[in-house]
Amino acid sequence: MGPDRHRLPNPLGRSALRALMSLAVLVTMLASLPLFGGLINGGTWWIQAAVFMAVVALVSAVYRWYVNDSVAVPFLQLFAVVLLYTPMYAPGTAALGVLPTLETLRRTVDLIEQGLGTIASGSPPVSPTEGLTLIVALLFVVFAMTADFLAVTARCPGMVGGLLLTLLSVPLFVDDAGLPWVPTAICAVGFLTLLALDTWVRNREWGALIPSAGGPVSRVSGVVGGTGVVAAVVVLALVPALLLPLTMSSLRTDAFHALVGDRRLGGASDTVTTTHPLVSLRRDLAATSDRTVLTYRTDDEDPEYLRTFVLDGFDGENWTMTPVRTGRDNALDDPLPRPPGREWGPNEEVVTTRITPASGTPSMDFLPLPYPSVSVEVDGDWYVDPATLMVFTTDTPVEGEEFVVLSARNRPGAEALSSAGPPGTSLDDHLALPGGLDGRVGELTASLVEGAGSDYEKALTLQDFFTDGSFTYDLAPPPVPTGSDPLAHFLFDDRTGYCEQYAGAMAVMARQAGIPSRVAVGYTAGSPDGGNRWTVSARDAHAWPELYFEGSGWVRFEPTPAAPEDGQGTASRPDYSSEGDSADEEASPSPSSDPEESASPEATPSSPETDGATASGSDGTERDDASGTSGSTPPAWLPAVGVALAALFLLCAPLLSRALIRRSRRASVGSGGVSSAHSAWREVRDTCLDLGTAWNLEESPRATARRLGASLPEPSEPARAALWRLALAEETARYAPEPHTVQSSGVDLDTVVTALTATVPPGRRWRALLIPLSLLPRRRSGPGDEPAPAPL
Amino acid sequence: MSLDTRHDEHEGGLREDLGAVSAVADRIREAIETVIEGKPDVLRVLLTVLLAEGHLLIEDVPGVGKTMLAKALGRAVDCSVQRVQFTPDLLPGDITGVSVYHQDRNEFEFAPGPVFANIVLGDEINRASPKTQSALLECMAERQVSVDGRTHELERPFMVVATQNPSDMEGTYSLPEAQRDRFMARISVGYPSPQAELDMIDSHGSRSPLENLSPVTDAARIRDLVERVRHVHVAPGMRRYVVDLVNATRTSPELRLGASPRATLHLVRAARAHAALNGRHYVVPDDVQTLAVPVLAHRLLPGPEARMERLTAEQIVAEIVSRLAVPGPR
């Protein structure tokens, strides 16, 4: 007489059906693996995850087959996974070949760190390192165990859909390409398979549902009602999800970001392919994380920005990078080619910068370097692009390896810039603009630079135009309306953006003003760390325009506001671009050309009064600035309202779903037939469950009606009679050959629900309303569905 | 009898027929209640077994009206009633009948025994030797008597109402399990309530109330009712419920011996009759729950643990019933 004898008998092969469900869960989870296909390189990363999931499912299936119990399943699964994991990932550390030791734990931590590093390297697809496959395998193991619990132990296979949605969201968030539709379809098919099998199993356990015996009219109305309920649920679920984000600008997706698409560079065999610089920039900016990217030591008190990429082409929407070429001619040797256009004086000083990428930072195939660099010491095969002095490699460089760069200390002076002549070599490529640009941009540029004497003055005017306070710095600018030109939208309508928009717009306008220009992407100088050490974090990622001046070469300008709150916090304006006034440029981007503005450096860029005055004065166009700036910024209370609405929605979600269920049941009551009686009786049941009144599955409907009727206070004859009618209708629907003899009526149902509700104290009524316990999963009725405890 | 029912062709008429069943049953009940008062549960089982074509075992201490109950039933239904008083020296032929040689006609003639009746009252069946007991039990199962190679059919309805004293009383041979299994149900009459006992003194004081009992129906009518009961609907879920219930007795750790497949058939038949008695043309869980103890308990043997805990088979069956979910939609 083992413990398993204290059970009611198994109905026909229940263990087998449960085991089958475990395997169905495995199929579903395996079908979700292709979702990660686009994120990881190579074709073998999934094998470990599949093996682990298979073990998890087999343990569940075998155990459920032999033991009519589920309690031990997760523990056994965990045990099996650990036994399998140790020889697979940490073979040298195991005791007796399989038992994990402390060393195994250390190895695991190392592997996970490695995997996290791979993931942090950003742009998918990432390389399938051992740590990454481990993380993927562990993720899927956890999900497979949870799915097994939900679908087989808790008998709620629908909940597995939540897990799959979580998996679906991974490529959605990580991959700019979005959801791949084929793996998504495979995943959906896997889920539907699970649901279908569950239905089949339920029918095997308890027999097929008795079809409604109503006439064609009631059937049609049933179908219409059912469709209506489904439609209502869909609307209720989708409408808030789609509308709520519109009230919160931070939730809006970035159409303006489409200004730069994910473009691969490439073509000839010796050109270099990389993720588009602005995409990784955007990712770093969007992360706004304080994660350290690199640290460096320098003997320069005011270090130059660290430049990684140069984008020298503009196609009307995006700034693009001319593919760089490898080859013997371009191999990195000492010294680097001379920076184009820069005169190399006899008393040039050099700055030594030792740059150490932080651990965990993905290896850099383009080096962040101060411009203009003179020589670079770094291990490996590196190449340099002579036109831009970008230094890059086609190998995967060693992570965290230090490199040393020498760069020119001298900055161009204002005199040299203002007296610069025309370019000595042809730089037409850097003046080229596509046709089809919004005409207003050209007019604006012309009106701005009108009267400026030199290219240098034009450049300063353009820079001031962006930093005079009429533009708003926002890392998540509102989306660009479909069909409108992002550049024009930024300049004339929205005036909200971050470095990418500022740099791009200024570079375009410089070209219109006749100054060769390009966009540089990299990092600001970062924050001083004491001594001569500086730390650059992910939020220091930046983009800025470089303008060409004969004799000085490519010169950096800074149109992006530099305030810590409303701008790029560590951005700095070079001395030469401030017209000799270098006072508090870090704190205030206000141009010194305007004495009023200088007098009040605290004026924030979004202050509407100063906006109106300076903006209309500087560009001379008719523009309603109040609507241009305040209109695009959502009121401060809006997010709070959104959060409150969301909280309210969450609080009311049980109430609403219960009300929806009650409504749909109430609608089907009175339509006649089996479903009508069942609906009414289920509503009585759920009312009891909500109110905390006992509901026994061992009681027949009439016995239940007798017990509940006795609990109703006097006088309640009508309610008792109504309850009795509902019970008889349910009884005939369940057990009689032709169930139309007694009909449930909506009036009876209402009477009974009211009477039952009146029997409990008001506190419990409120609880029943707000926390309807009937929504919880519970035992199902039907013979032998649940093992009985030991008798007596 | 199979678990299958053919109800489709006469559903409409059946419901009216079943009204007749409960009406007749009510008349019989009222008639018997003039003799035995205050025992509605006992009467209900008695009528259920009659309509389900089963046999009834009444087990109780002497003198509580076991015989009176059987006699009253025989009187209320106008049909042949025979009474056999079982004693240790009773022979099988005393029950089934014997072939007697007629010297003048030079042939054997079968002289039917007391078993040739519609209602046979076997008094104190556990006082007879097992050999004699089994002769009666064979008639119960086969509804025929074979003597000297010739088979004699028994007239329907044929119902054996056997009484027995509890087996721990003196001079008894307790019925083996296989033979108890042939009885559809077992009931105890129990002592009457004080009021019923007072009334009994009044009514029995002058003369036997049995003499005032006039028949309210006849054998042909009962045959008709039995036929109608067979068409009572048993839903698939209800069949599973019965099977699970019987199965539970087989796997219960408290029981050494569970109920047989015959018990399953008996339980379904009894549930049909019970439903018809209540004017219903379909079986509900309440029918099965009411009948589970009388129909199942006498077939079960409690295990040693249960006996140490002084659990009776009745208590174990009731416990199983209270733990089994009724069939219903999900």
Coordinates of C-alpha atoms in Angstrom, one line a residue, chain A residues 7-482:
Chain A
R7 CA -5.7 8.0 -5.0
L8 CA -8.8 7.5 -7.0
P9 CA -8.2 5.4 -10.0
N10 CA -6.7 6.8 -13.1
P11 CA -9.3 7.3 -15.8
L12 CA -8.2 6.0 -19.2
G13 CA -4.5 6.7 -19.5
R14 CA -4.4 10.0 -17.8
S15 CA -0.7 9.7 -17.1
A16 CA 0.0 9.0 -20.7
L17 CA -2.0 12.1 -21.8
R18 CA 0.0 14.2 -19.3
A19 CA 3.2 12.8 -20.6
L20 CA 2.0 13.6 -24.1
M21 CA 1.4 17.2 -23.1
S22 CA 4.9 17.5 -21.8
L23 CA 6.2 16.5 -25.2
A24 CA 3.9 18.9 -26.8
V25 CA 5.4 21.6 -24.7
L26 CA 8.8 20.6 -26.0
V27 CA 7.6 20.9 -29.6
T28 CA 6.3 24.3 -28.8
M29 CA 9.5 25.5 -27.2
L30 CA 11.6 24.0 -30.0
A31 CA 9.5 25.9 -32.5
S32 CA 10.4 29.1 -30.7
L33 CA 14.1 28.6 -31.2
P34 CA 14.3 30.0 -34.7
L35 CA 13.3 33.4 -33.3
F36 CA 16.9 33.8 -32.2
G37 CA 18.2 32.7 -35.6
G38 CA 18.7 36.3 -36.8
L39 CA 20.5 37.4 -33.7
I40 CA 23.3 34.9 -33.5
N41 CA 25.8 33.9 -36.2
G42 CA 26.4 30.3 -37.1
G43 CA 24.2 27.2 -37.2
T44 CA 25.0 25.4 -34.1
W45 CA 24.2 27.7 -31.2
W46 CA 20.8 26.2 -30.7
I47 CA 21.9 22.6 -30.1
Q48 CA 22.7 23.1 -26.4
A49 CA 19.3 24.8 -25.8
A50 CA 17.5 22.0 -27.7
V51 CA 19.3 19.3 -25.8
F52 CA 18.5 20.9 -22.4
M53 CA 14.9 21.4 -23.3
A54 CA 14.6 17.9 -24.5
V55 CA 16.0 16.6 -21.2
V56 CA 13.5 18.9 -19.3
A57 CA 10.6 17.6 -21.3
L58 CA 11.7 13.9 -21.1
V59 CA 12.1 14.1 -17.3
S60 CA 8.6 15.6 -17.0
A61 CA 7.0 13.1 -19.4
V62 CA 8.6 10.0 -17.9
Y63 CA 7.9 11.1 -14.3
R64 CA 4.3 11.9 -15.1
W65 CA 3.9 8.6 -16.9
Y66 CA 5.0 6.6 -13.9
V67 CA 3.9 8.7 -11.0
N68 CA 0.5 10.3 -10.8
D69 CA 1.9 13.5 -9.3
S70 CA 3.5 16.7 -10.4
V71 CA 5.1 18.1 -7.3
A72 CA 8.6 16.7 -7.9
V73 CA 8.8 17.5 -11.6
P74 CA 10.6 20.9 -11.4
F75 CA 13.1 19.6 -8.9
L76 CA 13.9 16.5 -11.0
Q77 CA 14.2 18.8 -14.1
L78 CA 16.6 21.0 -12.3
F79 CA 18.6 18.1 -11.1
A80 CA 18.8 16.6 -14.6
V81 CA 19.8 20.0 -16.1
V82 CA 22.6 20.4 -13.5
L83 CA 23.8 16.9 -14.1
L84 CA 23.9 17.5 -17.8
Y85 CA 25.3 21.0 -17.6
T86 CA 28.4 20.2 -15.6
P87 CA 30.0 17.8 -18.1
M88 CA 28.9 20.0 -21.0
Y89 CA 30.2 23.4 -20.0
A90 CA 32.6 22.8 -17.1
P91 CA 34.0 19.3 -17.7
G92 CA 37.2 19.7 -15.9
T93 CA 35.6 20.9 -12.7
A94 CA 33.1 18.2 -12.0
A95 CA 33.4 15.7 -9.2
L96 CA 32.8 12.1 -10.4
G97 CA 32.4 13.6 -13.9
V98 CA 28.9 15.0 -13.3
L99 CA 28.6 16.6 -9.9
P100 CA 29.1 20.4 -9.8
T101 CA 31.8 21.9 -7.5
L102 CA 32.7 25.4 -6.4
E103 CA 35.0 25.5 -9.4
T104 CA 32.0 24.8 -11.7
L105 CA 30.2 27.7 -10.2
R106 CA 33.2 30.0 -10.9
R107 CA 33.5 28.7 -14.4
T108 CA 29.7 29.4 -14.9
V109 CA 30.1 32.9 -13.7
D110 CA 33.0 33.5 -16.1
L111 CA 31.0 32.0 -19.0
I112 CA 28.0 34.1 -18.2
E113 CA 30.1 37.2 -18.0
Q114 CA 31.6 36.3 -21.4
G115 CA 28.1 35.8 -22.8
L116 CA 26.9 39.1 -21.4
G117 CA 29.9 40.8 -23.0
T118 CA 29.0 39.2 -26.3
I119 CA 25.5 40.5 -26.0
A120 CA 26.6 44.0 -25.0
S121 CA 28.7 44.1 -28.2
G122 CA 25.5 45.3 -29.6
S123 CA 24.7 44.9 -33.2
P124 CA 23.2 41.5 -34.0
P125 CA 24.0 39.0 -35.2
V126 CA 26.6 38.3 -32.6
S127 CA 29.1 35.6 -32.6
P128 CA 28.1 32.3 -30.9
T129 CA 30.6 32.3 -28.0
E130 CA 30.4 29.6 -25.4
G131 CA 29.0 32.0 -22.9
L132 CA 26.3 33.2 -25.3
T133 CA 25.1 29.7 -26.1
L134 CA 25.1 29.0 -22.3
I135 CA 22.9 32.1 -21.7
V136 CA 20.6 31.1 -24.5
A137 CA 20.4 27.6 -23.3
L138 CA 19.7 28.7 -19.7
L139 CA 17.0 31.1 -20.9
F140 CA 15.3 28.4 -22.8
V141 CA 15.6 25.9 -19.9
V142 CA 13.9 28.3 -17.6
F143 CA 11.2 29.0 -20.2
A144 CA 10.7 25.3 -20.9
M145 CA 10.3 24.4 -17.2
T146 CA 7.9 27.3 -16.7
A147 CA 6.0 26.2 -19.8
D148 CA 5.8 22.6 -18.6
F149 CA 4.5 23.8 -15.3
L150 CA 1.9 26.1 -16.9
A151 CA 0.7 23.7 -19.5
V152 CA 0.8 20.3 -17.8
T153 CA 0.8 20.9 -14.0
A154 CA -1.4 23.9 -13.9
R155 CA -3.4 22.9 -17.1
C156 CA -3.3 26.5 -18.5
P157 CA -1.5 26.0 -21.8
G158 CA -2.8 29.4 -22.9
M159 CA -0.4 31.0 -20.4
V160 CA 2.5 29.6 -22.4
G161 CA 1.6 32.2 -24.9
G162 CA 2.9 34.8 -22.5
L163 CA 6.3 33.1 -22.4
L164 CA 6.4 33.0 -26.2
L165 CA 5.6 36.7 -26.4
T166 CA 8.5 37.4 -24.1
L167 CA 10.8 35.4 -26.5
L168 CA 9.2 37.3 -29.4
S169 CA 10.1 40.6 -27.8
V170 CA 13.8 39.7 -27.8
P171 CA 14.4 40.1 -31.6
L172 CA 11.9 42.9 -31.6
F173 CA 14.0 44.9 -29.1
V174 CA 17.5 43.8 -30.1
D175 CA 17.3 43.6 -33.9
D176 CA 16.6 46.8 -35.8
A177 CA 15.3 44.6 -38.6
G178 CA 12.3 43.8 -36.3
L179 CA 10.5 40.5 -36.2
P180 CA 11.4 37.9 -38.8
W181 CA 8.1 36.6 -40.1
V182 CA 9.1 33.0 -40.8
P183 CA 10.3 32.2 -37.3
T184 CA 7.4 34.1 -35.9
A185 CA 5.0 31.9 -37.9
I186 CA 6.8 28.8 -36.8
C187 CA 6.6 29.9 -33.2
A188 CA 2.8 30.6 -33.6
V189 CA 2.3 27.2 -35.2
G190 CA 4.0 25.6 -32.3
F191 CA 1.8 27.4 -29.8
L192 CA -1.4 26.5 -31.8
T193 CA -0.2 22.8 -31.8
L194 CA 0.0 22.9 -28.0
L195 CA -3.5 24.4 -27.7
A196 CA -5.0 21.9 -30.2
L197 CA -3.4 19.0 -28.4
D198 CA -4.6 20.3 -25.1
T199 CA -8.2 20.4 -26.4
W200 CA -7.8 16.9 -27.7
V201 CA -6.5 15.7 -24.4
R202 CA -9.3 17.3 -22.5
N203 CA -11.8 15.6 -24.8
R204 CA -10.1 12.3 -24.2
E205 CA -10.3 12.8 -20.5
W206 CA -13.9 13.8 -20.3
G207 CA -15.5 13.2 -23.6
A208 CA -16.5 15.6 -26.3
L209 CA -18.7 18.5 -25.6
I210 CA -22.3 18.0 -26.2
P211 CA -23.2 20.2 -29.1
S212 CA -25.9 22.8 -28.5
A213 CA -29.2 21.4 -29.4
G214 CA -30.7 24.7 -30.2
G215 CA -32.3 25.5 -33.5
P216 CA -30.5 27.2 -36.4
V217 CA -31.6 30.6 -35.2
S218 CA -30.1 30.2 -31.7
R219 CA -27.0 28.7 -33.2
V220 CA -26.5 31.7 -35.5
S221 CA -27.2 34.1 -32.6
G222 CA -24.7 32.0 -30.6
V223 CA -22.0 32.4 -33.2
V224 CA -22.8 36.2 -33.5
G225 CA -22.7 36.5 -29.7
G226 CA -19.4 34.6 -29.5
T227 CA -17.8 36.7 -32.3
G228 CA -19.0 39.8 -30.5
V229 CA -17.4 38.7 -27.3
V230 CA -14.1 37.9 -29.0
A231 CA -14.2 41.2 -30.8
A232 CA -14.9 43.0 -27.6
V233 CA -11.9 41.3 -25.9
V234 CA -9.7 42.2 -28.9
V235 CA -10.8 45.8 -28.9
L236 CA -10.5 46.1 -25.1
A237 CA -7.0 44.6 -25.3
L238 CA -5.7 46.5 -28.3
V239 CA -7.2 49.9 -28.0
P240 CA -5.5 50.9 -24.8
A241 CA -2.3 49.3 -26.0
L242 CA -2.4 51.4 -29.2
L243 CA -3.8 54.7 -27.8
L244 CA -2.1 55.0 -24.5
P245 CA 1.4 55.4 -26.0
L246 CA 0.1 58.4 -28.0
T247 CA -0.4 60.3 -24.7
M248 CA 3.2 59.8 -23.7
S249 CA 5.9 61.1 -26.0
S250 CA 8.5 58.8 -24.4
L251 CA 6.6 55.8 -25.7
R252 CA 6.4 57.0 -29.3
T253 CA 8.5 55.3 -31.8
D254 CA 11.0 57.3 -33.7
A255 CA 10.2 58.0 -37.2
F256 CA 12.7 60.8 -37.2
H257 CA 15.3 58.2 -36.4
A258 CA 14.6 56.7 -39.8
L259 CA 16.7 59.7 -41.0
V260 CA 19.5 57.2 -40.9
G261 CA 18.6 53.6 -41.8
D262 CA 20.6 50.5 -41.0
R263 CA 22.9 50.5 -43.9
R264 CA 25.6 48.1 -44.6
L265 CA 28.7 49.4 -46.1
G266 CA 30.2 47.3 -48.8
G267 CA 30.6 46.4 -52.4
A268 CA 34.1 45.4 -53.5
S269 CA 35.8 42.6 -51.8
D270 CA 38.3 44.8 -50.1
T271 CA 35.9 47.2 -48.6
V272 CA 34.9 47.0 -45.0
T273 CA 31.5 46.1 -43.8
T274 CA 30.2 47.5 -40.6
T275 CA 27.0 48.4 -38.9
H276 CA 26.0 51.9 -39.8
P277 CA 27.8 54.3 -37.3
L278 CA 24.7 56.3 -36.5
V279 CA 22.8 53.2 -35.7
S280 CA 25.2 52.2 -33.0
L281 CA 25.4 55.8 -31.9
R282 CA 21.6 55.9 -31.6
R283 CA 21.7 52.7 -29.6
D284 CA 24.3 54.1 -27.2
L285 CA 22.4 57.3 -26.8
A286 CA 19.1 55.7 -26.4
A287 CA 20.6 53.5 -23.7
T288 CA 21.8 56.7 -21.8
S289 CA 23.7 54.3 -19.7
D290 CA 26.6 55.2 -17.5
R291 CA 28.4 52.1 -18.6
T292 CA 32.0 53.0 -19.1
V293 CA 33.2 52.5 -22.7
L294 CA 36.8 53.4 -22.3
T295 CA 39.2 55.3 -20.1
Y296 CA 42.3 57.2 -21.3
R297 CA 45.3 59.0 -19.9
T298 CA 46.4 62.1 -21.7
D299 CA 48.7 65.0 -21.1
D300 CA 46.3 67.5 -22.6
E301 CA 44.2 69.5 -20.1
D302 CA 41.4 70.0 -22.6
P303 CA 41.4 66.8 -24.6
E304 CA 39.9 66.6 -28.1
Y305 CA 36.8 64.5 -28.9
L306 CA 37.4 60.9 -29.8
R307 CA 36.4 60.3 -33.4
T308 CA 35.4 56.9 -34.6
F309 CA 33.6 57.3 -37.9
V310 CA 33.3 60.0 -40.6
L311 CA 30.2 60.3 -42.7
D312 CA 30.9 62.2 -45.8
G313 CA 27.9 61.7 -48.0
F314 CA 24.3 63.0 -47.8
D315 CA 21.6 61.3 -49.8
G316 CA 18.7 63.6 -48.9
E317 CA 17.8 61.7 -45.8
N318 CA 20.8 60.0 -44.4
W319 CA 24.4 60.8 -43.8
T320 CA 26.4 57.9 -45.1
M321 CA 30.0 56.7 -45.1
T322 CA 32.0 56.1 -48.2
P323 CA 33.2 52.6 -48.0
V324 CA 36.8 52.4 -46.7
R325 CA 39.3 50.2 -48.3
T326 CA 41.9 47.8 -46.9
G327 CA 45.0 46.9 -48.8
R328 CA 48.7 47.4 -48.6
D329 CA 48.6 51.0 -49.5
N330 CA 46.3 51.7 -46.6
A331 CA 48.1 49.6 -44.0
L332 CA 48.7 51.4 -40.7
D333 CA 52.3 52.4 -40.3
D334 CA 54.1 55.1 -38.5
P335 CA 53.5 57.9 -38.9
L336 CA 50.0 58.3 -40.3
P337 CA 49.3 60.2 -43.4
R338 CA 49.2 64.0 -42.9
P339 CA 45.7 65.3 -42.1
P340 CA 44.3 66.8 -45.4
G341 CA 44.5 70.5 -45.7
R342 CA 46.3 71.1 -42.4
E343 CA 49.6 73.0 -42.5
W344 CA 52.2 71.3 -40.4
G345 CA 54.1 74.0 -38.7
P346 CA 57.7 73.6 -37.4
N347 CA 56.7 73.9 -33.7
E348 CA 53.8 71.4 -33.7
E349 CA 53.4 69.7 -30.3
V350 CA 51.9 66.3 -29.9
V351 CA 49.7 64.9 -27.2
T352 CA 50.1 61.3 -26.1
T353 CA 46.8 59.5 -25.3
R354 CA 46.7 55.9 -23.9
I355 CA 43.2 54.6 -24.5
T356 CA 42.0 51.5 -22.6
P357 CA 38.6 50.1 -23.7
A358 CA 36.6 49.1 -20.6
S359 CA 36.1 45.4 -19.9
G360 CA 32.8 44.3 -21.3
T361 CA 33.0 46.8 -24.1
P362 CA 32.7 45.0 -27.4
S363 CA 35.9 44.9 -29.4
M364 CA 36.3 48.0 -31.6
D365 CA 37.1 47.5 -35.2
F366 CA 37.2 51.3 -35.8
L367 CA 39.3 53.1 -33.2
P368 CA 38.1 56.2 -31.4
L369 CA 40.9 58.7 -31.9
P370 CA 41.5 62.4 -31.2
Y371 CA 41.8 64.3 -34.5
P372 CA 44.2 64.9 -36.1
S373 CA 46.2 61.9 -35.0
V374 CA 49.8 61.6 -36.0
S375 CA 50.6 58.0 -35.1
V376 CA 48.8 55.0 -33.6
E377 CA 50.4 52.1 -31.7
V378 CA 48.1 49.1 -31.7
D379 CA 48.6 45.3 -32.1
G380 CA 47.1 43.6 -35.2
D381 CA 46.5 44.3 -38.8
W382 CA 45.1 47.8 -39.0
Y383 CA 44.4 50.1 -41.9
V384 CA 44.0 53.8 -42.2
D385 CA 41.8 55.8 -44.5
P386 CA 44.0 58.7 -45.7
A387 CA 41.1 61.1 -46.4
T388 CA 39.5 60.8 -43.0
L389 CA 42.3 59.3 -40.8
M390 CA 39.8 56.6 -39.6
V391 CA 41.8 53.6 -38.3
F392 CA 40.1 50.3 -38.7
T393 CA 40.6 46.5 -39.0
T394 CA 38.8 43.6 -40.6
D395 CA 39.8 41.2 -37.9
T396 CA 38.1 40.9 -34.5
P397 CA 40.5 42.8 -32.3
V398 CA 41.3 41.7 -28.8
E399 CA 38.8 43.1 -26.3
G400 CA 40.1 45.6 -23.9
E401 CA 43.5 46.0 -25.5
E402 CA 45.1 49.3 -24.8
F403 CA 46.4 51.4 -27.7
V404 CA 48.5 54.6 -27.8
V405 CA 47.8 57.5 -30.1
L406 CA 49.8 60.7 -30.7
S407 CA 47.8 63.6 -31.9
A408 CA 48.4 67.3 -32.6
R409 CA 48.0 69.5 -29.6
N410 CA 47.6 72.8 -31.5
R411 CA 44.1 74.0 -32.3
P412 CA 43.4 76.3 -35.2
G413 CA 43.1 79.9 -34.2
A414 CA 40.3 82.2 -35.2
E415 CA 42.6 84.4 -37.3
A416 CA 43.8 81.4 -39.3
L417 CA 40.2 80.3 -39.9
S418 CA 38.8 83.6 -40.9
S419 CA 41.7 84.2 -43.3
A420 CA 41.4 80.7 -44.9
G421 CA 41.5 80.7 -48.6
P422 CA 39.6 78.5 -51.0
P423 CA 40.4 74.8 -50.8
G424 CA 43.7 73.8 -52.4
T425 CA 42.4 70.5 -53.6
S426 CA 39.0 69.8 -55.0
L427 CA 36.5 69.0 -52.3
D428 CA 33.5 69.0 -54.5
D429 CA 32.4 65.7 -53.0
H430 CA 32.1 67.4 -49.6
L431 CA 29.9 70.1 -51.1
A432 CA 27.6 67.9 -53.0
L433 CA 23.9 67.9 -52.0
P434 CA 21.2 65.8 -53.6
G435 CA 18.4 67.5 -55.5
G436 CA 15.0 67.5 -54.0
L437 CA 16.0 69.2 -50.7
D438 CA 13.3 71.3 -49.2
G439 CA 13.8 74.8 -50.7
R440 CA 13.2 76.5 -47.4
V441 CA 16.5 75.0 -46.1
G442 CA 18.5 76.8 -48.7
E443 CA 16.6 80.0 -48.1
L444 CA 17.2 79.8 -44.4
T445 CA 20.9 79.2 -44.9
A446 CA 21.1 82.1 -47.3
S447 CA 19.3 84.4 -44.9
L448 CA 21.5 83.3 -42.0
V449 CA 24.9 83.7 -43.7
E450 CA 23.9 86.9 -45.5
G451 CA 26.4 89.5 -44.6
A452 CA 29.0 87.1 -43.2
G453 CA 32.4 88.0 -44.5
S454 CA 34.3 84.7 -44.4
D455 CA 33.5 81.1 -44.3
Y456 CA 34.5 81.1 -40.7
E457 CA 31.9 83.7 -39.8
K458 CA 29.3 81.8 -41.8
A459 CA 30.2 78.7 -39.8
L460 CA 29.8 80.5 -36.5
T461 CA 26.5 82.0 -37.6
L462 CA 25.2 78.5 -38.4
Q463 CA 26.5 77.1 -35.1
D464 CA 24.8 79.9 -33.2
F465 CA 21.6 79.3 -35.0
F466 CA 21.4 75.9 -33.4
T467 CA 22.5 76.9 -29.9
D468 CA 20.6 80.2 -29.5
G469 CA 17.9 78.4 -27.5
S470 CA 15.2 78.0 -30.1
F471 CA 16.0 74.3 -30.4
T472 CA 15.1 71.7 -27.8
Y473 CA 17.5 68.9 -27.0
D474 CA 15.6 65.6 -26.6
L475 CA 17.0 62.0 -26.9
A476 CA 13.6 60.8 -27.9
P477 CA 12.2 63.4 -30.3
P478 CA 8.7 63.1 -31.5
P479 CA 8.2 61.1 -34.7
V480 CA 8.4 62.8 -38.1
P481 CA 5.0 62.7 -39.8
T482 CA 5.0 60.2 -42.7

